[in-house]
Amino acid sequence: MFRKIIILIFAILSVNCFAQNSNKEDSVTIKKLYNTSLLNGKSYAWLDYLSNQIGGRLSGSLNAQKAVEWGEKELKELGIDKVWLQPVMVPKWTRGVTEYAYIETEPGVTTNVSVCALGGSVPTAIGGIKAEVIEVKGLEELKKIGADQIKGKIVFYNRPMQADLIQTFMAYGGCVDQRYSGAAEAAKYGAIGVIVRSMNLRLDDYPHTGAMSYGELKDAEKIPAAAISTKGADLLSSMLKLDSNVKFHINMNCRTWKDVQSYNVIGEITGSEFPKEYMVVGGHLDSWDLGDGSHDDGAGIVQSMEVLRLFKEIGYKPKRSVRVVLFMNEENGLRGGKKYAEVAKEKGENHVFALESDAGGFTPRGFSLDCNIDNFKQVQSWKPLFEPYLIHSFTKGGSGADIGPLKKEGMVLAGLRPDSQRYFDYHHAKNDTFDAVNKRELELGAATMASFMYLFDKYGVK
């Protein structure tokens, strides 16, 4: 009996000693990753070029193609094992001449307001449309009002993001349905157009675009849809309270074209022990056209590229094959994410882990994970390794739109979660530009992603 106790104590001490040595080794590796990113990082220089030399990268555009060529070139220069382009057909929509809108209180008395067409909208008639406005707070109120009051008017969706929600993506999710489905629903009641309050928590004159859908409507039934800035929305709402007969004029010249070919850009470091187990890190290469897409999602693109560069820089050779994927067409179709998952399934590739950065280049706070309880417990056990870098939030939840199609039993999907309080100040707007991204915050995010990838590579999924 005494001998068994001695053996058990020895076994426990051995396990503790191994765990301490592993934690020390992990701490050293993670510190190298952070030091290299902060002292010798490349993500900010990459973002500078992508944002300022290429600019907005709407799917199907010349700039999107330039970004594909740039991404392929930069990944090849890293000297990783494989770099290739994966063809994917994407939608092509163009904005045309800058939109123009005003509020008319009486003939000849007008006030200009800032608007922009929603992505995928049909244009107005030549010269624009002008009609009375009916204000609603959402799709449910629209149904209650009915066709008698809506027919022939412009529907104004004015439900703001809920400011008391600390998780701003929850606030976004609580009102984005009016942007996405607002035109399709209003058209059923005879509306001739819709304007939607921008998905923005602050008051400014920047209208925010974004994807919308007409659902099953035929071409002849589709009506133009635009976003109005938050200041413009408040002004219009105030005017309608004073006089419900004010009119709104809007002119848009957008157009949808035939699908065109584009590409996902993929780079790989082949695994040293388990080359057939794939780990993906990525963001989306396309952006909206108003700004240069620095936060959404230039930041995620360069952070993902930096993960592979950091591994090379510190001499870390991953056990599993690590891929960076620069996905095309997340914003208005998700064609790139779907195509990558489709090809992976056709080839029988075993993807075990995927990480996406698509929430801006702000200070990293942690990760949101879509995984089973065993993998979540494993991640929680890594908290002490991240605490020195002020990374503290590990939650169960969503991951990322582009990696979502990869989901399967036993796989871990994760999304980087930066501080989101200012994200929707820039999201899909003209001010989403390079100057809005802080170099240090961007580099901290890249190092955090690399550290997370390193730990999953070393310990695997449960």
CSV table of C-alpha atoms in Angstrom, one decimal:
chain,number,residue,atom,x,y,z
A,1,MET,CA,0.0,0.0,0.0
A,2,PHE,CA,2.8,2.4,1.0
A,3,ARG,CA,4.6,1.6,-2.3
A,4,LYS,CA,1.4,2.5,-4.3
A,5,ILE,CA,1.1,5.8,-2.5
A,6,ILE,CA,4.7,6.7,-3.3
A,7,ILE,CA,4.1,5.8,-7.0
A,8,LEU,CA,0.9,8.0,-7.1
A,9,ILE,CA,2.7,10.9,-5.5
A,10,PHE,CA,5.6,10.6,-8.0
A,11,ALA,CA,3.1,10.5,-10.9
A,12,ILE,CA,1.3,13.6,-9.7
A,13,LEU,CA,4.6,15.5,-9.2
A,14,SER,CA,5.7,14.4,-12.7
A,15,VAL,CA,2.5,15.7,-14.3
A,16,ASN,CA,2.8,19.0,-12.4
A,17,CYS,CA,6.4,19.3,-13.4
A,18,PHE,CA,5.6,18.6,-17.1
A,19,ALA,CA,2.7,21.2,-17.0
A,20,GLN,CA,5.0,23.8,-15.4
A,21,ASN,CA,7.6,23.2,-18.1
A,22,SER,CA,5.0,23.3,-20.8
A,23,ASN,CA,3.6,26.6,-19.5
A,24,LYS,CA,7.1,28.1,-19.3
A,25,GLU,CA,7.8,27.0,-22.8
A,26,ASP,CA,4.5,28.4,-24.0
A,27,SER,CA,5.1,31.7,-22.2
A,28,VAL,CA,8.5,32.1,-23.9
A,29,THR,CA,7.1,31.3,-27.4
A,30,ILE,CA,4.1,33.7,-26.9
A,31,LYS,CA,6.4,36.4,-25.7
A,32,LYS,CA,8.5,36.0,-28.8
A,33,LEU,CA,5.4,36.3,-31.0
A,34,TYR,CA,4.4,39.5,-29.2
A,35,ASN,CA,7.9,41.0,-29.2
A,36,THR,CA,8.3,40.3,-32.9
A,37,SER,CA,5.0,41.8,-33.9
A,38,LEU,CA,5.5,44.9,-31.8
A,39,LEU,CA,9.2,45.5,-32.6
A,40,ASN,CA,9.5,44.1,-36.1
A,41,GLY,CA,5.9,43.7,-37.4
A,42,LYS,CA,4.8,44.0,-41.0
A,43,SER,CA,1.0,44.2,-40.6
A,44,TYR,CA,0.9,48.0,-40.4
A,45,ALA,CA,3.0,48.5,-43.5
A,46,TRP,CA,0.9,45.9,-45.4
A,47,LEU,CA,-2.3,47.8,-44.4
A,48,ASP,CA,-0.8,51.1,-45.5
A,49,TYR,CA,-0.3,49.7,-49.0
A,50,LEU,CA,-3.6,47.9,-49.2
A,51,SER,CA,-5.5,50.9,-48.0
A,52,ASN,CA,-3.6,53.8,-49.6
A,53,GLN,CA,-2.2,52.3,-52.8
A,54,ILE,CA,-5.2,50.1,-53.7
A,55,GLY,CA,-8.2,51.4,-51.7
A,56,GLY,CA,-11.8,50.2,-51.5
A,57,ARG,CA,-12.1,46.7,-52.9
A,58,LEU,CA,-15.7,46.0,-53.8
A,59,SER,CA,-16.2,42.5,-55.2
A,60,GLY,CA,-15.8,42.3,-59.0
A,61,SER,CA,-13.9,45.7,-59.2
A,62,LEU,CA,-10.5,46.5,-60.6
A,63,ASN,CA,-9.3,47.3,-57.1
A,64,ALA,CA,-10.4,43.8,-55.8
A,65,GLN,CA,-8.3,42.2,-58.6
A,66,LYS,CA,-5.3,44.4,-57.6
A,67,ALA,CA,-5.7,43.3,-54.0
A,68,VAL,CA,-5.7,39.6,-55.2
A,69,GLU,CA,-2.5,40.2,-57.1
A,70,TRP,CA,-0.9,42.1,-54.1
A,71,GLY,CA,-1.9,39.3,-51.6
A,72,GLU,CA,-0.4,36.6,-53.8
A,73,LYS,CA,2.8,38.5,-54.3
A,74,GLU,CA,3.3,39.3,-50.6
A,75,LEU,CA,2.6,35.7,-49.5
A,76,LYS,CA,5.1,34.4,-52.1
A,77,GLU,CA,7.7,36.8,-50.7
A,78,LEU,CA,7.3,35.2,-47.2
A,79,GLY,CA,8.9,32.0,-48.6
A,80,ILE,CA,6.1,29.8,-47.3
A,81,ASP,CA,5.6,26.3,-48.7
A,82,LYS,CA,2.6,27.0,-51.0
A,83,VAL,CA,0.7,30.0,-52.4
A,84,TRP,CA,-2.2,29.7,-54.9
A,85,LEU,CA,-5.3,31.4,-56.2
A,86,GLN,CA,-8.7,29.7,-55.8
A,87,PRO,CA,-11.2,30.8,-58.5
A,88,VAL,CA,-14.6,32.0,-57.4
A,89,MET,CA,-17.4,33.8,-59.3
A,90,VAL,CA,-18.6,36.9,-57.5
A,91,PRO,CA,-21.3,39.5,-57.9
A,92,LYS,CA,-20.5,42.8,-59.4
A,93,TRP,CA,-22.4,45.9,-58.3
A,94,THR,CA,-21.3,49.5,-59.0
A,95,ARG,CA,-22.4,52.7,-57.2
A,96,GLY,CA,-22.2,55.1,-60.1
A,97,VAL,CA,-22.3,58.9,-59.7
A,98,THR,CA,-22.5,60.0,-56.0
A,99,GLU,CA,-26.0,59.9,-54.6
A,100,TYR,CA,-27.9,63.1,-53.9
A,101,ALA,CA,-30.8,63.7,-51.5
A,102,TYR,CA,-32.7,66.5,-49.9
A,103,ILE,CA,-35.7,67.0,-47.6
A,104,GLU,CA,-38.4,69.4,-49.0
A,105,THR,CA,-40.6,71.2,-46.5
A,106,GLU,CA,-42.4,73.2,-49.2
A,107,PRO,CA,-41.8,73.8,-52.9
A,108,GLY,CA,-38.3,75.3,-53.3
A,109,VAL,CA,-37.4,75.0,-49.6
A,110,THR,CA,-34.9,72.1,-49.3
A,111,THR,CA,-32.2,70.8,-46.9
A,112,ASN,CA,-29.5,68.5,-48.3
A,113,VAL,CA,-28.8,65.3,-46.4
A,114,SER,CA,-26.0,62.7,-46.7
A,115,VAL,CA,-27.1,59.3,-48.1
A,116,CYS,CA,-25.6,56.4,-49.9
A,117,ALA,CA,-27.1,53.4,-51.9
A,118,LEU,CA,-27.2,50.1,-50.1
A,119,GLY,CA,-25.2,47.4,-51.7
A,120,GLY,CA,-27.2,45.6,-54.3
A,121,SER,CA,-29.9,48.3,-54.6
A,122,VAL,CA,-31.5,49.1,-57.9
A,123,PRO,CA,-31.2,52.8,-59.1
A,124,THR,CA,-33.9,55.4,-58.9
A,125,ALA,CA,-35.5,56.6,-62.1
A,126,ILE,CA,-33.4,59.0,-64.1
A,127,GLY,CA,-33.5,62.3,-62.2
A,128,GLY,CA,-34.5,60.6,-59.0
A,129,ILE,CA,-37.7,60.1,-57.0
A,130,LYS,CA,-39.6,62.4,-54.7
A,131,ALA,CA,-42.4,61.5,-52.4
A,132,GLU,CA,-43.9,61.9,-48.9
A,133,VAL,CA,-42.2,59.9,-46.2
A,134,ILE,CA,-43.6,57.5,-43.6
A,135,GLU,CA,-41.4,56.8,-40.6
A,136,VAL,CA,-41.3,53.3,-38.9
A,137,LYS,CA,-39.1,51.8,-36.2
A,138,GLY,CA,-38.9,48.4,-37.8
A,139,LEU,CA,-40.4,45.7,-40.0
A,140,GLU,CA,-43.1,44.8,-37.4
A,141,GLU,CA,-44.4,48.4,-37.4
A,142,LEU,CA,-44.5,48.4,-41.2
A,143,LYS,CA,-46.9,45.4,-41.1
A,144,LYS,CA,-49.2,47.1,-38.6
A,145,ILE,CA,-49.4,50.3,-40.7
A,146,GLY,CA,-50.3,48.4,-43.9
A,147,ALA,CA,-50.6,49.3,-47.6
A,148,ASP,CA,-53.2,52.1,-47.3
A,149,GLN,CA,-50.7,54.4,-45.6
A,150,ILE,CA,-47.6,53.2,-47.3
A,151,LYS,CA,-48.5,53.0,-51.0
A,152,GLY,CA,-46.7,55.6,-53.1
A,153,LYS,CA,-44.5,56.8,-50.3
A,154,ILE,CA,-40.8,56.4,-49.2
A,155,VAL,CA,-40.5,54.3,-46.1
A,156,PHE,CA,-38.0,55.6,-43.5
A,157,TYR,CA,-36.7,53.0,-41.2
A,158,ASN,CA,-35.4,54.8,-38.1
A,159,ARG,CA,-34.7,52.2,-35.4
A,160,PRO,CA,-31.3,53.1,-33.9
A,161,MET,CA,-28.7,50.7,-32.5
A,162,GLN,CA,-29.4,50.1,-28.8
A,163,ALA,CA,-26.8,52.2,-27.0
A,164,ASP,CA,-27.1,50.5,-23.6
A,165,LEU,CA,-25.8,47.2,-25.0
A,166,ILE,CA,-22.1,47.0,-24.1
A,167,GLN,CA,-21.7,44.3,-26.8
A,168,THR,CA,-22.1,46.5,-29.8
A,169,PHE,CA,-22.4,43.6,-32.2
A,170,MET,CA,-25.6,42.7,-30.4
A,171,ALA,CA,-26.8,46.2,-31.0
A,172,TYR,CA,-26.0,45.9,-34.6
A,173,GLY,CA,-27.8,42.6,-34.9
A,174,GLY,CA,-30.8,44.1,-33.3
A,175,CYS,CA,-31.5,46.5,-36.1
A,176,VAL,CA,-29.7,45.3,-39.2
A,177,ASP,CA,-32.8,43.5,-40.5
A,178,GLN,CA,-34.3,46.8,-41.6
A,179,ARG,CA,-31.2,47.4,-43.8
A,180,TYR,CA,-31.2,43.9,-45.2
A,181,SER,CA,-34.9,43.2,-45.7
A,182,GLY,CA,-36.4,46.7,-45.5
A,183,ALA,CA,-36.8,47.3,-49.2
A,184,ALA,CA,-38.3,43.8,-49.9
A,185,GLU,CA,-40.9,44.2,-47.2
A,186,ALA,CA,-41.8,47.8,-48.0
A,187,ALA,CA,-42.2,47.0,-51.7
A,188,LYS,CA,-45.0,44.5,-50.7
A,189,TYR,CA,-47.0,47.4,-49.4
A,190,GLY,CA,-46.5,49.7,-52.5
A,191,ALA,CA,-43.6,51.8,-51.3
A,192,ILE,CA,-41.6,53.5,-54.0
A,193,GLY,CA,-38.3,53.5,-52.1
A,194,VAL,CA,-36.7,53.1,-48.6
A,195,ILE,CA,-34.2,55.0,-46.6
A,196,VAL,CA,-32.6,53.4,-43.6
A,197,ARG,CA,-30.9,54.9,-40.5
A,198,SER,CA,-27.2,54.0,-40.7
A,199,MET,CA,-26.0,51.3,-38.4
A,200,ASN,CA,-23.9,53.7,-36.3
A,201,LEU,CA,-23.8,54.5,-32.6
A,202,ARG,CA,-22.6,58.0,-32.9
A,203,LEU,CA,-24.1,61.1,-34.5
A,204,ASP,CA,-22.3,62.1,-37.7
A,205,ASP,CA,-22.9,62.9,-41.4
A,206,TYR,CA,-21.4,59.6,-42.7
A,207,PRO,CA,-24.0,57.3,-44.2
A,208,HIS,CA,-23.1,53.6,-43.8
A,209,THR,CA,-23.7,51.2,-46.7
A,210,GLY,CA,-24.1,47.4,-46.4
A,211,ALA,CA,-25.7,44.4,-48.1
A,212,MET,CA,-29.4,44.3,-48.7
A,213,SER,CA,-31.7,41.7,-50.4
A,214,TYR,CA,-34.9,41.8,-52.4
A,215,GLY,CA,-35.7,38.2,-51.5
A,216,GLU,CA,-38.1,36.7,-54.1
A,217,LEU,CA,-39.1,40.0,-55.7
A,218,LYS,CA,-39.1,40.2,-59.4
A,219,ASP,CA,-37.1,42.9,-61.1
A,220,ALA,CA,-40.1,45.1,-61.8
A,221,GLU,CA,-41.1,45.0,-58.1
A,222,LYS,CA,-37.7,46.1,-56.7
A,223,ILE,CA,-37.4,49.6,-55.2
A,224,PRO,CA,-34.3,51.7,-54.5
A,225,ALA,CA,-32.8,51.5,-51.0
A,226,ALA,CA,-30.4,53.9,-49.4
A,227,ALA,CA,-28.8,54.6,-46.0
A,228,ILE,CA,-29.1,58.1,-44.4
A,229,SER,CA,-26.5,59.4,-41.9
A,230,THR,CA,-27.5,59.4,-38.2
A,231,LYS,CA,-27.6,63.2,-38.2
A,232,GLY,CA,-29.7,63.2,-41.3
A,233,ALA,CA,-32.0,60.6,-39.8
A,234,ASP,CA,-32.6,62.7,-36.6
A,235,LEU,CA,-33.2,65.8,-38.7
A,236,LEU,CA,-35.8,64.0,-41.0
A,237,SER,CA,-37.5,62.5,-37.9
A,238,SER,CA,-37.8,66.0,-36.3
A,239,MET,CA,-39.2,67.5,-39.5
A,240,LEU,CA,-41.8,64.8,-39.8
A,241,LYS,CA,-43.0,65.4,-36.3
A,242,LEU,CA,-43.5,69.1,-37.2
A,243,ASP,CA,-45.1,68.3,-40.6
A,244,SER,CA,-46.0,64.8,-41.8
A,245,ASN,CA,-46.3,66.1,-45.4
A,246,VAL,CA,-42.6,66.9,-45.9
A,247,LYS,CA,-41.2,65.2,-49.0
A,248,PHE,CA,-37.9,63.4,-49.6
A,249,HIS,CA,-35.9,63.4,-52.9
A,250,ILE,CA,-33.2,60.9,-53.8
A,251,ASN,CA,-31.2,60.2,-56.9
A,252,MET,CA,-29.1,57.0,-57.3
A,253,ASN,CA,-27.3,55.6,-60.3
A,254,CYS,CA,-26.1,52.2,-59.0
A,255,ARG,CA,-26.2,49.1,-61.2
A,256,THR,CA,-25.9,45.3,-60.9
A,257,TRP,CA,-23.9,43.5,-63.6
A,258,LYS,CA,-23.2,39.9,-64.5
A,259,ASP,CA,-21.1,37.8,-62.1
A,260,VAL,CA,-17.3,38.0,-62.7
A,261,GLN,CA,-14.4,35.7,-61.8
A,262,SER,CA,-12.3,36.6,-58.8
A,263,TYR,CA,-10.1,34.6,-56.4
A,264,ASN,CA,-9.5,33.6,-52.8
A,265,VAL,CA,-5.8,34.0,-52.1
A,266,ILE,CA,-4.3,31.0,-50.1
A,267,GLY,CA,-0.9,30.5,-48.5
A,268,GLU,CA,0.3,27.4,-46.5
A,269,ILE,CA,3.0,26.3,-44.2
A,270,THR,CA,2.9,22.5,-44.4
A,271,GLY,CA,2.7,20.7,-41.1
A,272,SER,CA,5.8,18.8,-39.9
A,273,GLU,CA,3.9,16.0,-38.1
A,274,PHE,CA,0.3,16.1,-39.2
A,275,PRO,CA,0.3,17.7,-42.7
A,276,LYS,CA,-3.2,16.4,-43.5
A,277,GLU,CA,-4.7,18.3,-40.5
A,278,TYR,CA,-5.5,21.9,-41.6
A,279,MET,CA,-5.7,25.0,-39.5
A,280,VAL,CA,-7.0,28.2,-41.2
A,281,VAL,CA,-6.5,31.9,-40.3
A,282,GLY,CA,-8.1,34.6,-42.4
A,283,GLY,CA,-10.2,37.6,-43.1
A,284,HIS,CA,-12.0,39.0,-46.2
A,285,LEU,CA,-10.1,40.8,-48.9
A,286,ASP,CA,-13.1,42.6,-50.4
A,287,SER,CA,-14.5,45.8,-48.8
A,288,TRP,CA,-17.2,48.3,-49.5
A,289,ASP,CA,-16.3,51.2,-51.8
A,290,LEU,CA,-16.9,54.3,-49.7
A,291,GLY,CA,-13.7,54.2,-47.7
A,292,ASP,CA,-10.6,52.0,-48.1
A,293,GLY,CA,-11.8,49.2,-45.8
A,294,SER,CA,-9.0,49.5,-43.3
A,295,HIS,CA,-10.9,48.2,-40.3
A,296,ASP,CA,-13.4,46.1,-42.4
A,297,ASP,CA,-11.5,44.0,-43.2
A,298,GLY,CA,-8.0,45.2,-44.2
A,299,ALA,CA,-7.0,44.8,-40.6
A,300,GLY,CA,-8.1,41.1,-40.5
A,301,ILE,CA,-6.3,40.4,-43.8
A,302,VAL,CA,-2.9,41.8,-42.7
A,303,GLN,CA,-3.2,40.2,-39.2
A,304,SER,CA,-3.8,36.8,-40.7
A,305,MET,CA,-0.9,37.2,-43.1
A,306,GLU,CA,1.3,38.2,-40.1
A,307,VAL,CA,0.5,35.0,-38.3
A,308,LEU,CA,2.4,33.0,-40.8
A,309,ARG,CA,5.2,35.6,-41.0
A,310,LEU,CA,5.6,35.5,-37.2
A,311,PHE,CA,5.9,31.8,-37.2
A,312,LYS,CA,8.6,32.0,-39.9
A,313,GLU,CA,10.3,34.9,-38.1
A,314,ILE,CA,10.7,33.1,-34.7
A,315,GLY,CA,11.5,29.8,-36.3
A,316,TYR,CA,8.4,28.0,-35.2
A,317,LYS,CA,7.5,25.0,-37.4
A,318,PRO,CA,3.9,24.0,-36.9
A,319,LYS,CA,2.9,20.4,-36.5
A,320,ARG,CA,-0.2,20.9,-38.5
A,321,SER,CA,-0.6,22.6,-41.9
A,322,VAL,CA,-1.4,26.3,-41.3
A,323,ARG,CA,-3.2,28.2,-44.1
A,324,VAL,CA,-3.9,31.8,-44.4
A,325,VAL,CA,-7.0,32.5,-46.6
A,326,LEU,CA,-7.8,35.9,-48.0
A,327,PHE,CA,-11.5,35.4,-48.7
A,328,MET,CA,-13.2,37.2,-51.5
A,329,ASN,CA,-16.8,38.5,-51.4
A,330,GLU,CA,-17.7,38.4,-47.7
A,331,GLU,CA,-19.5,41.7,-47.9
A,332,ASN,CA,-22.2,41.0,-50.5
A,333,GLY,CA,-22.4,37.3,-51.1
A,334,LEU,CA,-19.9,35.2,-49.0
A,335,ARG,CA,-18.9,33.4,-52.2
A,336,GLY,CA,-15.3,33.1,-51.2
A,337,GLY,CA,-16.0,31.4,-47.9
A,338,LYS,CA,-18.5,29.0,-49.5
A,339,LYS,CA,-16.1,28.1,-52.3
A,340,TYR,CA,-13.2,27.4,-49.9
A,341,ALA,CA,-15.4,25.0,-47.9
A,342,GLU,CA,-16.8,23.4,-51.0
A,343,VAL,CA,-13.4,22.7,-52.4
A,344,ALA,CA,-12.1,21.4,-49.0
A,345,LYS,CA,-15.1,19.0,-48.8
A,346,GLU,CA,-14.5,17.8,-52.4
A,347,LYS,CA,-10.8,17.1,-51.6
A,348,GLY,CA,-11.6,15.4,-48.3
A,349,GLU,CA,-9.4,17.9,-46.4
A,350,ASN,CA,-9.5,17.5,-42.6
A,351,HIS,CA,-9.9,21.0,-41.2
A,352,VAL,CA,-9.6,21.0,-37.4
A,353,PHE,CA,-9.4,24.7,-36.5
A,354,ALA,CA,-10.2,28.0,-38.1
A,355,LEU,CA,-9.7,31.6,-36.8
A,356,GLU,CA,-11.1,34.7,-38.4
A,357,SER,CA,-10.4,38.4,-37.8
A,358,ASP,CA,-13.3,40.6,-39.0
A,359,ALA,CA,-14.2,42.9,-36.2
A,360,GLY,CA,-11.8,45.8,-36.8
A,361,GLY,CA,-8.2,46.5,-35.9
A,362,PHE,CA,-8.8,47.8,-32.3
A,363,THR,CA,-7.2,46.5,-29.1
A,364,PRO,CA,-7.7,42.7,-28.8
A,365,ARG,CA,-9.8,41.5,-25.8
A,366,GLY,CA,-10.1,37.8,-26.5
A,367,PHE,CA,-11.9,35.2,-28.6
A,368,SER,CA,-15.4,34.0,-29.3
A,369,LEU,CA,-15.5,30.2,-29.9
A,370,ASP,CA,-17.9,27.8,-31.6
A,371,CYS,CA,-16.7,24.5,-30.2
A,372,ASN,CA,-17.6,21.7,-27.8
A,373,ILE,CA,-17.2,21.9,-24.0
A,374,ASP,CA,-13.9,20.0,-23.9
A,375,ASN,CA,-12.2,22.4,-26.3
A,376,PHE,CA,-13.7,25.4,-24.5
A,377,LYS,CA,-12.2,24.1,-21.2
A,378,GLN,CA,-8.8,23.7,-22.9
A,379,VAL,CA,-9.0,27.4,-24.0
A,380,GLN,CA,-9.9,28.5,-20.6
A,381,SER,CA,-6.8,26.7,-19.2
A,382,TRP,CA,-4.7,29.0,-21.4
A,383,LYS,CA,-6.0,32.2,-19.8
A,384,PRO,CA,-2.9,32.6,-17.6
A,385,LEU,CA,-0.7,32.7,-20.8
A,386,PHE,CA,-2.7,35.6,-22.2
A,387,GLU,CA,-3.3,37.7,-19.0
A,388,PRO,CA,0.1,39.5,-19.3
A,389,TYR,CA,-1.2,40.9,-22.6
A,390,LEU,CA,-4.5,41.9,-21.1
A,391,ILE,CA,-6.4,39.3,-23.1
A,392,HIS,CA,-9.1,38.1,-20.8
A,393,SER,CA,-12.4,37.4,-22.7
A,394,PHE,CA,-13.0,33.8,-23.9
A,395,THR,CA,-16.6,33.2,-24.6
A,396,LYS,CA,-18.8,30.7,-26.4
A,397,GLY,CA,-20.5,32.2,-29.4
A,398,GLY,CA,-20.0,32.9,-33.1
A,399,SER,CA,-16.8,32.9,-35.0
A,400,GLY,CA,-16.7,34.5,-38.5
A,401,ALA,CA,-18.8,34.5,-41.6
A,402,ASP,CA,-16.1,33.2,-44.0
A,403,ILE,CA,-15.1,30.3,-41.8
A,404,GLY,CA,-18.7,29.4,-40.9
A,405,PRO,CA,-19.2,27.1,-44.0
A,406,LEU,CA,-16.3,24.9,-42.7
A,407,LYS,CA,-18.2,24.0,-39.6
A,408,LYS,CA,-18.3,20.3,-38.8
A,409,GLU,CA,-18.5,18.0,-35.7
A,410,GLY,CA,-15.4,18.3,-33.5
A,411,MET,CA,-13.9,21.3,-35.3
A,412,VAL,CA,-13.1,24.5,-33.4
A,413,LEU,CA,-14.1,27.9,-35.0
A,414,ALA,CA,-13.0,31.1,-33.4
A,415,GLY,CA,-13.2,34.8,-34.0
A,416,LEU,CA,-10.8,37.5,-32.7
A,417,ARG,CA,-12.7,39.9,-30.5
A,418,PRO,CA,-11.2,43.4,-30.3
A,419,ASP,CA,-12.7,46.2,-28.2
A,420,SER,CA,-15.8,47.0,-30.3
A,421,GLN,CA,-17.0,50.4,-28.9
A,422,ARG,CA,-15.8,52.5,-31.8
A,423,TYR,CA,-16.1,49.9,-34.6
A,424,PHE,CA,-19.5,51.0,-35.8
A,425,ASP,CA,-18.3,54.6,-36.1
A,426,TYR,CA,-16.4,53.3,-39.2
A,427,HIS,CA,-18.2,50.2,-40.4
A,428,HIS,CA,-19.1,50.4,-44.1
A,429,ALA,CA,-18.6,54.2,-44.2
A,430,LYS,CA,-16.4,56.7,-45.9
A,431,ASN,CA,-14.3,57.2,-42.8
A,432,ASP,CA,-13.1,53.6,-42.7
A,433,THR,CA,-9.6,54.7,-43.7
A,434,PHE,CA,-6.0,53.9,-42.8
A,435,ASP,CA,-5.7,56.8,-40.3
A,436,ALA,CA,-8.5,55.3,-38.2
A,437,VAL,CA,-6.3,52.2,-37.4
A,438,ASN,CA,-3.8,52.4,-34.5
A,439,LYS,CA,-0.5,50.7,-35.3
A,440,ARG,CA,0.0,49.2,-31.9
A,441,GLU,CA,-3.5,47.9,-31.5
A,442,LEU,CA,-3.2,46.2,-35.0
A,443,GLU,CA,0.1,44.6,-34.0
A,444,LEU,CA,-1.3,43.4,-30.7
A,445,GLY,CA,-4.1,41.7,-32.5
A,446,ALA,CA,-1.8,39.9,-34.9
A,447,ALA,CA,0.3,38.6,-32.0
A,448,THR,CA,-2.8,37.5,-30.1
A,449,MET,CA,-4.0,35.5,-33.2
A,450,ALA,CA,-0.5,33.9,-33.7
A,451,SER,CA,-0.4,32.9,-30.0
A,452,PHE,CA,-3.8,31.3,-30.2
A,453,MET,CA,-2.9,29.4,-33.4
A,454,TYR,CA,0.3,28.3,-31.8
A,455,LEU,CA,-1.5,26.8,-28.8
A,456,PHE,CA,-4.0,25.0,-30.9
A,457,ASP,CA,-1.3,23.7,-33.1
A,458,LYS,CA,0.8,22.4,-30.2
A,459,TYR,CA,-2.1,20.8,-28.2
A,460,GLY,CA,-4.6,20.0,-30.9
A,461,VAL,CA,-8.4,19.9,-30.6
A,462,LYS,CA,-10.2,17.7,-28.1
